[in-house]
Amino acid sequence: MNTEFLKSISIFIGHFHPLVVHLPIGIIFFLFFLEVIIWFTMNNSLKVVRIYLSFFSMVTTLFGLLLGYLLSAEGGYDLELLEKHEHSGQILAGITVAIFLINLFFAQKVFFEKLFKGMVFAAVVALSIVGHYGGSLTHGEDYLALSQISDTKNAEKIVIKDINQAVVFSQLVQPIINQKCISCHNAGKMKGGLRMDSFEEIIKGGENGAILKVGNSSQSELMKLVNLDPSEERAMPPKGKTPLTSDEKQVLAWWIDAGATKDKKVSELKPDTKILALLKKFEDGAVDETEKLPEVSKIEEKTLAEISQLGININPLSKESNLLDVRCILNKSSWDDKKTASLSKIKDNIYVLELSQTNITNASLKTIAEFKNLNVLFLQNTNLGDSEMNQLQKLEHLEVLNVYGTIITDKSLEVFAKIKNLKKIYIWQTKITQNAVEKFNKKFPSVTIITGSLVI
Ligand code: HEC
């Protein structure tokens, strides 16, 4: 088990914090109303439940506090608010512990009645403060969802009739960001202290300062992060989300290089022919023949739900297509060949498949070899070797293959050479020799072999 896995599990458990904190809220209020009733009715027999309620308010508050710590590891909260929420939460926890203890030790003392009522009142006040800060921190509704729905759903359609007249930022750049980044970088959810919902916010940057170096895309934090391998911890968008396409990255880079302007049109920024050809693809009605997706029929929600239950995230590739992006993100160590076999039910629809760090063997590779529309395959950090790679020859549409951290040797390169459409292979930390890579590069210049951890 690796630490990343533990971290994601603990954050997942932490996601129950907003739910769990309703327990102490209920119990503390109940304790309060009970005191009011006792005071009015002078019904002393009700006093016996005080000790139990005190106990449960303490336990549930401490539990909520613990889950809160787990959740805060996720990051992306307004730090000042978070600190206030945390400190008031600690004070509340202290008060509930004190209430329980005075119940346990001082219930017979004369000063007990007043002290107890005072403390319960203090707990209610503290609770309101904690709740107020907690409420301000609260995020969108997709909170308890482990698999998040594709961002493309919220993206609005921008119509560009003539690319030369298009405003680069608002019609090209912002729509890309709205589609792939905005779900975590907006006013409500400021991951990394960064908002990307307006030109000004993007220029302002995040908690580590500016994310753009105007005029120099390769020195811009934004481009560095989107160019990382999707499996990298810091990659943007993070693992599990649809990465930017190479066209989208080029648009962002060009915009930054051309001065990261707010209102300039494409023609004013004088794109060269190469960029203009690329931008043309964003014109309305433009169809890029080379990137036309295979058409497949829709899979029933029920089947998808059944397969997801095995511990895999399934997302639509885009709004227009029935193709799927399938990723094993949590519980990687329990993913095995039997589970891979169950993916056969959706085999023609799988376009992206991520099974890194899982326990798959040759049997899984045989199954995967039948996924005829597979375009991107992540198998890094598995126990796979040369004989398993043999199976992949059949995958005619495979363009990107990540096998870093496996035990494959130069022999696998010979197999990869036979995959017709392969464009990129990640082989960092394998047994493939530099010599073999150089030979391969000469023979197959259209394939990029990435031997380092960075993708440029
Ligand atoms: C699923 C949520 C999510 C999505 C989608 C997402 N990000 Fe992030 N982003 C994060 C988190 C979490 C951090 C903070 C990471 C950290 O602190 O290590 C972050 C941090 C950043 C930072 C660093 C900010 C700073 O100042 O440190 C940049 C830049 C960034 N994201 C850009 C992007 C871009 C560009 C996209 C879209 C292509 C994107 N993000 C999509 C969650 C997301």
mmCIF file with all atom_site columns, C-alpha atoms in Angstrom, residues 125-298:
data_model
loop_
_atom_site.group_PDB
_atom_site.id
_atom_site.type_symbol
_atom_site.label_atom_id
_atom_site.label_alt_id
_atom_site.label_comp_id
_atom_site.label_asym_id
_atom_site.label_entity_id
_atom_site.label_seq_id
_atom_site.pdbx_PDB_ins_code
_atom_site.Cartn_x
_atom_site.Cartn_y
_atom_site.Cartn_z
_atom_site.occupancy
_atom_site.B_iso_or_equiv
_atom_site.pdbx_formal_charge
_atom_site.auth_seq_id
_atom_site.auth_comp_id
_atom_site.auth_asym_id
_atom_site.auth_atom_id
_atom_site.pdbx_PDB_model_num
ATOM 1   C CA . VAL A 1 125 ? -22.489 29.290 21.463  1.00 0.00 ? 125 VAL A CA 1
ATOM 2   C CA . ALA A 1 126 ? -19.296 27.535 20.351  1.00 0.00 ? 126 ALA A CA 1
ATOM 3   C CA . LEU A 1 127 ? -21.327 25.223 18.144  1.00 0.00 ? 127 LEU A CA 1
ATOM 4   C CA . SER A 1 128 ? -22.945 28.154 16.358  1.00 0.00 ? 128 SER A CA 1
ATOM 5   C CA . ILE A 1 129 ? -19.539 29.671 15.680  1.00 0.00 ? 129 ILE A CA 1
ATOM 6   C CA . VAL A 1 130 ? -18.069 26.395 14.397  1.00 0.00 ? 130 VAL A CA 1
ATOM 7   C CA . GLY A 1 131 ? -21.158 25.889 12.252  1.00 0.00 ? 131 GLY A CA 1
ATOM 8   C CA . HIS A 1 132 ? -20.949 29.373 10.829  1.00 0.00 ? 132 HIS A CA 1
ATOM 9   C CA . TYR A 1 133 ? -17.341 28.945 9.696   1.00 0.00 ? 133 TYR A CA 1
ATOM 10  C CA . GLY A 1 134 ? -18.021 25.399 8.523   1.00 0.00 ? 134 GLY A CA 1
ATOM 11  C CA . GLY A 1 135 ? -20.945 26.584 6.450   1.00 0.00 ? 135 GLY A CA 1
ATOM 12  C CA . SER A 1 136 ? -18.779 29.224 4.812   1.00 0.00 ? 136 SER A CA 1
ATOM 13  C CA . LEU A 1 137 ? -16.278 26.552 3.861   1.00 0.00 ? 137 LEU A CA 1
ATOM 14  C CA . THR A 1 138 ? -18.871 24.235 2.378   1.00 0.00 ? 138 THR A CA 1
ATOM 15  C CA . HIS A 1 139 ? -18.534 23.269 -1.212  1.00 0.00 ? 139 HIS A CA 1
ATOM 16  C CA . GLY A 1 140 ? -20.746 22.211 -4.086  1.00 0.00 ? 140 GLY A CA 1
ATOM 17  C CA . GLU A 1 141 ? -23.120 19.290 -4.126  1.00 0.00 ? 141 GLU A CA 1
ATOM 18  C CA . ASP A 1 142 ? -20.820 16.703 -5.675  1.00 0.00 ? 142 ASP A CA 1
ATOM 19  C CA . TYR A 1 143 ? -19.241 16.467 -2.275  1.00 0.00 ? 143 TYR A CA 1
ATOM 20  C CA . LEU A 1 144 ? -19.798 12.863 -1.295  1.00 0.00 ? 144 LEU A CA 1
ATOM 21  C CA . ALA A 1 145 ? -19.358 11.602 -4.823  1.00 0.00 ? 145 ALA A CA 1
ATOM 22  C CA . LEU A 1 146 ? -16.197 9.580  -5.107  1.00 0.00 ? 146 LEU A CA 1
ATOM 23  C CA . SER A 1 147 ? -16.341 9.592  -8.869  1.00 0.00 ? 147 SER A CA 1
ATOM 24  C CA . GLN A 1 148 ? -16.943 13.059 -10.134 1.00 0.00 ? 148 GLN A CA 1
ATOM 25  C CA . ILE A 1 149 ? -19.025 13.673 -13.175 1.00 0.00 ? 149 ILE A CA 1
ATOM 26  C CA . SER A 1 150 ? -17.295 14.878 -16.283 1.00 0.00 ? 150 SER A CA 1
ATOM 27  C CA . ASP A 1 151 ? -16.829 18.635 -16.322 1.00 0.00 ? 151 ASP A CA 1
ATOM 28  C CA . THR A 1 152 ? -17.977 18.822 -19.917 1.00 0.00 ? 152 THR A CA 1
ATOM 29  C CA . LYS A 1 153 ? -21.552 18.752 -18.636 1.00 0.00 ? 153 LYS A CA 1
ATOM 30  C CA . ASN A 1 154 ? -21.320 22.320 -17.371 1.00 0.00 ? 154 ASN A CA 1
ATOM 31  C CA . ALA A 1 155 ? -19.539 23.713 -20.365 1.00 0.00 ? 155 ALA A CA 1
ATOM 32  C CA . GLU A 1 156 ? -21.453 26.194 -22.434 1.00 0.00 ? 156 GLU A CA 1
ATOM 33  C CA . LYS A 1 157 ? -21.263 26.137 -26.189 1.00 0.00 ? 157 LYS A CA 1
ATOM 34  C CA . ILE A 1 158 ? -19.338 28.987 -27.778 1.00 0.00 ? 158 ILE A CA 1
ATOM 35  C CA . VAL A 1 159 ? -19.967 29.452 -31.468 1.00 0.00 ? 159 VAL A CA 1
ATOM 36  C CA . ILE A 1 160 ? -17.035 30.708 -33.512 1.00 0.00 ? 160 ILE A CA 1
ATOM 37  C CA . LYS A 1 161 ? -17.948 31.525 -37.092 1.00 0.00 ? 161 LYS A CA 1
ATOM 38  C CA . ASP A 1 162 ? -14.699 33.123 -38.213 1.00 0.00 ? 162 ASP A CA 1
ATOM 39  C CA . ILE A 1 163 ? -11.668 32.204 -36.191 1.00 0.00 ? 163 ILE A CA 1
ATOM 40  C CA . ASN A 1 164 ? -9.850  35.427 -37.131 1.00 0.00 ? 164 ASN A CA 1
ATOM 41  C CA . GLN A 1 165 ? -12.532 37.467 -35.403 1.00 0.00 ? 165 GLN A CA 1
ATOM 42  C CA . ALA A 1 166 ? -12.637 35.329 -32.265 1.00 0.00 ? 166 ALA A CA 1
ATOM 43  C CA . VAL A 1 167 ? -11.530 36.957 -29.013 1.00 0.00 ? 167 VAL A CA 1
ATOM 44  C CA . VAL A 1 168 ? -8.705  34.720 -27.899 1.00 0.00 ? 168 VAL A CA 1
ATOM 45  C CA . PHE A 1 169 ? -9.300  34.796 -24.171 1.00 0.00 ? 169 PHE A CA 1
ATOM 46  C CA . SER A 1 170 ? -13.073 34.728 -23.906 1.00 0.00 ? 170 SER A CA 1
ATOM 47  C CA . GLN A 1 171 ? -13.816 32.494 -26.894 1.00 0.00 ? 171 GLN A CA 1
ATOM 48  C CA . LEU A 1 172 ? -10.900 30.090 -26.871 1.00 0.00 ? 172 LEU A CA 1
ATOM 49  C CA . VAL A 1 173 ? -9.033  30.117 -23.573 1.00 0.00 ? 173 VAL A CA 1
ATOM 50  C CA . GLN A 1 174 ? -11.826 30.548 -21.026 1.00 0.00 ? 174 GLN A CA 1
ATOM 51  C CA . PRO A 1 175 ? -14.020 27.817 -22.610 1.00 0.00 ? 175 PRO A CA 1
ATOM 52  C CA . ILE A 1 176 ? -11.157 25.304 -22.333 1.00 0.00 ? 176 ILE A CA 1
ATOM 53  C CA . ILE A 1 177 ? -10.660 26.274 -18.701 1.00 0.00 ? 177 ILE A CA 1
ATOM 54  C CA . ASN A 1 178 ? -14.410 26.121 -18.046 1.00 0.00 ? 178 ASN A CA 1
ATOM 55  C CA . GLN A 1 179 ? -14.474 22.619 -19.401 1.00 0.00 ? 179 GLN A CA 1
ATOM 56  C CA . LYS A 1 180 ? -11.433 21.161 -17.677 1.00 0.00 ? 180 LYS A CA 1
ATOM 57  C CA . CYS A 1 181 ? -10.468 23.313 -14.703 1.00 0.00 ? 181 CYS A CA 1
ATOM 58  C CA . ILE A 1 182 ? -13.311 25.405 -13.371 1.00 0.00 ? 182 ILE A CA 1
ATOM 59  C CA . SER A 1 183 ? -14.942 22.666 -11.296 1.00 0.00 ? 183 SER A CA 1
ATOM 60  C CA . CYS A 1 184 ? -12.129 22.957 -8.750  1.00 0.00 ? 184 CYS A CA 1
ATOM 61  C CA . HIS A 1 185 ? -11.015 26.522 -9.316  1.00 0.00 ? 185 HIS A CA 1
ATOM 62  C CA . ASN A 1 186 ? -14.003 28.789 -8.753  1.00 0.00 ? 186 ASN A CA 1
ATOM 63  C CA . ALA A 1 187 ? -15.350 31.093 -6.078  1.00 0.00 ? 187 ALA A CA 1
ATOM 64  C CA . GLY A 1 188 ? -16.782 28.226 -4.016  1.00 0.00 ? 188 GLY A CA 1
ATOM 65  C CA . LYS A 1 189 ? -14.005 25.738 -4.487  1.00 0.00 ? 189 LYS A CA 1
ATOM 66  C CA . MET A 1 190 ? -10.621 27.408 -4.634  1.00 0.00 ? 190 MET A CA 1
ATOM 67  C CA . LYS A 1 191 ? -8.216  24.495 -4.866  1.00 0.00 ? 191 LYS A CA 1
ATOM 68  C CA . GLY A 1 192 ? -4.634  25.687 -4.448  1.00 0.00 ? 192 GLY A CA 1
ATOM 69  C CA . GLY A 1 193 ? -6.091  29.112 -3.614  1.00 0.00 ? 193 GLY A CA 1
ATOM 70  C CA . LEU A 1 194 ? -6.727  29.538 -7.321  1.00 0.00 ? 194 LEU A CA 1
ATOM 71  C CA . ARG A 1 195 ? -9.794  30.785 -9.155  1.00 0.00 ? 195 ARG A CA 1
ATOM 72  C CA . MET A 1 196 ? -9.967  30.538 -12.910 1.00 0.00 ? 196 MET A CA 1
ATOM 73  C CA . ASP A 1 197 ? -13.421 31.936 -13.579 1.00 0.00 ? 197 ASP A CA 1
ATOM 74  C CA . SER A 1 198 ? -12.254 35.274 -14.940 1.00 0.00 ? 198 SER A CA 1
ATOM 75  C CA . PHE A 1 199 ? -9.298  36.851 -16.686 1.00 0.00 ? 199 PHE A CA 1
ATOM 76  C CA . GLU A 1 200 ? -8.387  38.847 -13.587 1.00 0.00 ? 200 GLU A CA 1
ATOM 77  C CA . GLU A 1 201 ? -8.422  35.795 -11.313 1.00 0.00 ? 201 GLU A CA 1
ATOM 78  C CA . ILE A 1 202 ? -6.252  33.793 -13.695 1.00 0.00 ? 202 ILE A CA 1
ATOM 79  C CA . ILE A 1 203 ? -3.724  36.622 -13.852 1.00 0.00 ? 203 ILE A CA 1
ATOM 80  C CA . LYS A 1 204 ? -3.780  36.922 -10.058 1.00 0.00 ? 204 LYS A CA 1
ATOM 81  C CA . GLY A 1 205 ? -2.767  33.264 -9.607  1.00 0.00 ? 205 GLY A CA 1
ATOM 82  C CA . GLY A 1 206 ? -3.028  30.943 -6.630  1.00 0.00 ? 206 GLY A CA 1
ATOM 83  C CA . GLU A 1 207 ? -1.547  30.457 -3.190  1.00 0.00 ? 207 GLU A CA 1
ATOM 84  C CA . ASN A 1 208 ? 1.913   30.165 -4.704  1.00 0.00 ? 208 ASN A CA 1
ATOM 85  C CA . GLY A 1 209 ? 1.572   33.343 -6.683  1.00 0.00 ? 209 GLY A CA 1
ATOM 86  C CA . ALA A 1 210 ? 1.270   33.955 -10.410 1.00 0.00 ? 210 ALA A CA 1
ATOM 87  C CA . ILE A 1 211 ? 0.578   30.960 -12.617 1.00 0.00 ? 211 ILE A CA 1
ATOM 88  C CA . LEU A 1 212 ? 1.428   32.753 -15.850 1.00 0.00 ? 212 LEU A CA 1
ATOM 89  C CA . LYS A 1 213 ? 4.663   34.222 -17.057 1.00 0.00 ? 213 LYS A CA 1
ATOM 90  C CA . VAL A 1 214 ? 3.325   36.498 -19.746 1.00 0.00 ? 214 VAL A CA 1
ATOM 91  C CA . GLY A 1 215 ? 5.163   35.929 -23.006 1.00 0.00 ? 215 GLY A CA 1
ATOM 92  C CA . ASN A 1 216 ? 6.788   32.730 -21.837 1.00 0.00 ? 216 ASN A CA 1
ATOM 93  C CA . SER A 1 217 ? 4.507   29.712 -21.707 1.00 0.00 ? 217 SER A CA 1
ATOM 94  C CA . SER A 1 218 ? 7.205   27.187 -20.871 1.00 0.00 ? 218 SER A CA 1
ATOM 95  C CA . GLN A 1 219 ? 8.093   29.129 -17.714 1.00 0.00 ? 219 GLN A CA 1
ATOM 96  C CA . SER A 1 220 ? 4.438   29.417 -16.707 1.00 0.00 ? 220 SER A CA 1
ATOM 97  C CA . GLU A 1 221 ? 3.301   27.288 -13.773 1.00 0.00 ? 221 GLU A CA 1
ATOM 98  C CA . LEU A 1 222 ? -0.016  26.652 -15.505 1.00 0.00 ? 222 LEU A CA 1
ATOM 99  C CA . MET A 1 223 ? 1.643   25.072 -18.544 1.00 0.00 ? 223 MET A CA 1
ATOM 100 C CA . LYS A 1 224 ? 4.113   23.141 -16.412 1.00 0.00 ? 224 LYS A CA 1
ATOM 101 C CA . LEU A 1 225 ? 1.275   21.499 -14.512 1.00 0.00 ? 225 LEU A CA 1
ATOM 102 C CA . VAL A 1 226 ? -0.911  20.696 -17.515 1.00 0.00 ? 226 VAL A CA 1
ATOM 103 C CA . ASN A 1 227 ? 2.097   19.201 -19.285 1.00 0.00 ? 227 ASN A CA 1
ATOM 104 C CA . LEU A 1 228 ? 2.897   16.763 -16.480 1.00 0.00 ? 228 LEU A CA 1
ATOM 105 C CA . ASP A 1 229 ? 2.077   13.114 -17.005 1.00 0.00 ? 229 ASP A CA 1
ATOM 106 C CA . PRO A 1 230 ? -1.532  12.634 -15.819 1.00 0.00 ? 230 PRO A CA 1
ATOM 107 C CA . SER A 1 231 ? -0.355  10.086 -13.265 1.00 0.00 ? 231 SER A CA 1
ATOM 108 C CA . GLU A 1 232 ? 1.864   12.651 -11.525 1.00 0.00 ? 232 GLU A CA 1
ATOM 109 C CA . GLU A 1 233 ? 0.682   13.943 -8.194  1.00 0.00 ? 233 GLU A CA 1
ATOM 110 C CA . ARG A 1 234 ? 0.789   17.599 -9.267  1.00 0.00 ? 234 ARG A CA 1
ATOM 111 C CA . ALA A 1 235 ? -0.641  17.146 -12.766 1.00 0.00 ? 235 ALA A CA 1
ATOM 112 C CA . MET A 1 236 ? -3.567  19.412 -13.715 1.00 0.00 ? 236 MET A CA 1
ATOM 113 C CA . PRO A 1 237 ? -6.310  18.478 -14.041 1.00 0.00 ? 237 PRO A CA 1
ATOM 114 C CA . PRO A 1 238 ? -5.587  15.831 -11.383 1.00 0.00 ? 238 PRO A CA 1
ATOM 115 C CA . LYS A 1 239 ? -5.674  12.107 -11.997 1.00 0.00 ? 239 LYS A CA 1
ATOM 116 C CA . GLY A 1 240 ? -9.090  10.804 -12.908 1.00 0.00 ? 240 GLY A CA 1
ATOM 117 C CA . LYS A 1 241 ? -10.150 13.939 -14.765 1.00 0.00 ? 241 LYS A CA 1
ATOM 118 C CA . THR A 1 242 ? -10.044 14.280 -18.540 1.00 0.00 ? 242 THR A CA 1
ATOM 119 C CA . PRO A 1 243 ? -6.675  15.835 -19.382 1.00 0.00 ? 243 PRO A CA 1
ATOM 120 C CA . LEU A 1 244 ? -6.274  18.691 -21.838 1.00 0.00 ? 244 LEU A CA 1
ATOM 121 C CA . THR A 1 245 ? -5.868  17.603 -25.448 1.00 0.00 ? 245 THR A CA 1
ATOM 122 C CA . SER A 1 246 ? -2.681  18.549 -27.180 1.00 0.00 ? 246 SER A CA 1
ATOM 123 C CA . ASP A 1 247 ? -4.645  21.131 -29.228 1.00 0.00 ? 247 ASP A CA 1
ATOM 124 C CA . GLU A 1 248 ? -5.990  22.721 -26.091 1.00 0.00 ? 248 GLU A CA 1
ATOM 125 C CA . LYS A 1 249 ? -2.529  22.888 -24.553 1.00 0.00 ? 249 LYS A CA 1
ATOM 126 C CA . GLN A 1 250 ? -1.196  24.542 -27.678 1.00 0.00 ? 250 GLN A CA 1
ATOM 127 C CA . VAL A 1 251 ? -3.945  27.153 -27.610 1.00 0.00 ? 251 VAL A CA 1
ATOM 128 C CA . LEU A 1 252 ? -3.176  28.014 -23.986 1.00 0.00 ? 252 LEU A CA 1
ATOM 129 C CA . ALA A 1 253 ? 0.559   28.162 -24.682 1.00 0.00 ? 253 ALA A CA 1
ATOM 130 C CA . TRP A 1 254 ? 0.070   30.385 -27.710 1.00 0.00 ? 254 TRP A CA 1
ATOM 131 C CA . TRP A 1 255 ? -2.187  32.740 -25.768 1.00 0.00 ? 255 TRP A CA 1
ATOM 132 C CA . ILE A 1 256 ? 0.446   33.087 -23.028 1.00 0.00 ? 256 ILE A CA 1
ATOM 133 C CA . ASP A 1 257 ? 3.295   33.518 -25.501 1.00 0.00 ? 257 ASP A CA 1
ATOM 134 C CA . ALA A 1 258 ? 1.330   36.165 -27.364 1.00 0.00 ? 258 ALA A CA 1
ATOM 135 C CA . GLY A 1 259 ? 1.003   38.240 -24.202 1.00 0.00 ? 259 GLY A CA 1
ATOM 136 C CA . ALA A 1 260 ? -1.959  36.685 -22.312 1.00 0.00 ? 260 ALA A CA 1
ATOM 137 C CA . THR A 1 261 ? -4.261  39.427 -23.541 1.00 0.00 ? 261 THR A CA 1
ATOM 138 C CA . LYS A 1 262 ? -7.835  39.916 -22.426 1.00 0.00 ? 262 LYS A CA 1
ATOM 139 C CA . ASP A 1 263 ? -9.618  41.458 -25.398 1.00 0.00 ? 263 ASP A CA 1
ATOM 140 C CA . LYS A 1 264 ? -7.405  40.860 -28.429 1.00 0.00 ? 264 LYS A CA 1
ATOM 141 C CA . LYS A 1 265 ? -8.773  38.937 -31.385 1.00 0.00 ? 265 LYS A CA 1
ATOM 142 C CA . VAL A 1 266 ? -6.958  36.092 -33.086 1.00 0.00 ? 266 VAL A CA 1
ATOM 143 C CA . SER A 1 267 ? -6.033  38.246 -36.107 1.00 0.00 ? 267 SER A CA 1
ATOM 144 C CA . GLU A 1 268 ? -4.567  40.968 -33.864 1.00 0.00 ? 268 GLU A CA 1
ATOM 145 C CA . LEU A 1 269 ? -2.155  38.478 -32.320 1.00 0.00 ? 269 LEU A CA 1
ATOM 146 C CA . LYS A 1 270 ? -0.856  37.482 -35.757 1.00 0.00 ? 270 LYS A CA 1
ATOM 147 C CA . PRO A 1 271 ? -0.793  33.698 -35.522 1.00 0.00 ? 271 PRO A CA 1
ATOM 148 C CA . ASP A 1 272 ? 1.583   31.906 -37.867 1.00 0.00 ? 272 ASP A CA 1
ATOM 149 C CA . THR A 1 273 ? 0.123   29.409 -40.321 1.00 0.00 ? 273 THR A CA 1
ATOM 150 C CA . LYS A 1 274 ? 0.699   26.465 -38.029 1.00 0.00 ? 274 LYS A CA 1
ATOM 151 C CA . ILE A 1 275 ? -1.177  28.035 -35.129 1.00 0.00 ? 275 ILE A CA 1
ATOM 152 C CA . LEU A 1 276 ? -3.894  29.315 -37.414 1.00 0.00 ? 276 LEU A CA 1
ATOM 153 C CA . ALA A 1 277 ? -4.475  25.799 -38.760 1.00 0.00 ? 277 ALA A CA 1
ATOM 154 C CA . LEU A 1 278 ? -4.735  24.575 -35.199 1.00 0.00 ? 278 LEU A CA 1
ATOM 155 C CA . LEU A 1 279 ? -7.120  27.366 -34.173 1.00 0.00 ? 279 LEU A CA 1
ATOM 156 C CA . LYS A 1 280 ? -9.313  26.631 -37.218 1.00 0.00 ? 280 LYS A CA 1
ATOM 157 C CA . LYS A 1 281 ? -10.276 23.392 -35.522 1.00 0.00 ? 281 LYS A CA 1
ATOM 158 C CA . PHE A 1 282 ? -12.099 25.463 -32.926 1.00 0.00 ? 282 PHE A CA 1
ATOM 159 C CA . GLU A 1 283 ? -14.230 27.110 -35.569 1.00 0.00 ? 283 GLU A CA 1
ATOM 160 C CA . ASP A 1 284 ? -17.831 26.025 -35.463 1.00 0.00 ? 284 ASP A CA 1
ATOM 161 C CA . GLY A 1 285 ? -18.578 23.074 -37.708 1.00 0.00 ? 285 GLY A CA 1
ATOM 162 C CA . ALA A 1 286 ? -14.928 22.229 -38.160 1.00 0.00 ? 286 ALA A CA 1
ATOM 163 C CA . VAL A 1 287 ? -14.353 18.507 -37.982 1.00 0.00 ? 287 VAL A CA 1
ATOM 164 C CA . ASP A 1 288 ? -10.892 17.261 -37.519 1.00 0.00 ? 288 ASP A CA 1
ATOM 165 C CA . GLU A 1 289 ? -10.763 14.126 -39.615 1.00 0.00 ? 289 GLU A CA 1
ATOM 166 C CA . THR A 1 290 ? -7.634  12.858 -37.930 1.00 0.00 ? 290 THR A CA 1
ATOM 167 C CA . GLU A 1 291 ? -9.230  13.011 -34.525 1.00 0.00 ? 291 GLU A CA 1
ATOM 168 C CA . LYS A 1 292 ? -12.669 11.748 -35.417 1.00 0.00 ? 292 LYS A CA 1
ATOM 169 C CA . LEU A 1 293 ? -13.815 9.391  -32.703 1.00 0.00 ? 293 LEU A CA 1
ATOM 170 C CA . PRO A 1 294 ? -15.128 5.931  -33.515 1.00 0.00 ? 294 PRO A CA 1
ATOM 171 C CA . GLU A 1 295 ? -18.889 5.630  -33.168 1.00 0.00 ? 295 GLU A CA 1
ATOM 172 C CA . VAL A 1 296 ? -20.164 3.085  -30.700 1.00 0.00 ? 296 VAL A CA 1
ATOM 173 C CA . SER A 1 297 ? -23.553 2.388  -29.226 1.00 0.00 ? 297 SER A CA 1
ATOM 174 C CA . LYS A 1 298 ? -24.509 3.620  -25.784 1.00 0.00 ? 298 LYS A CA 1
#
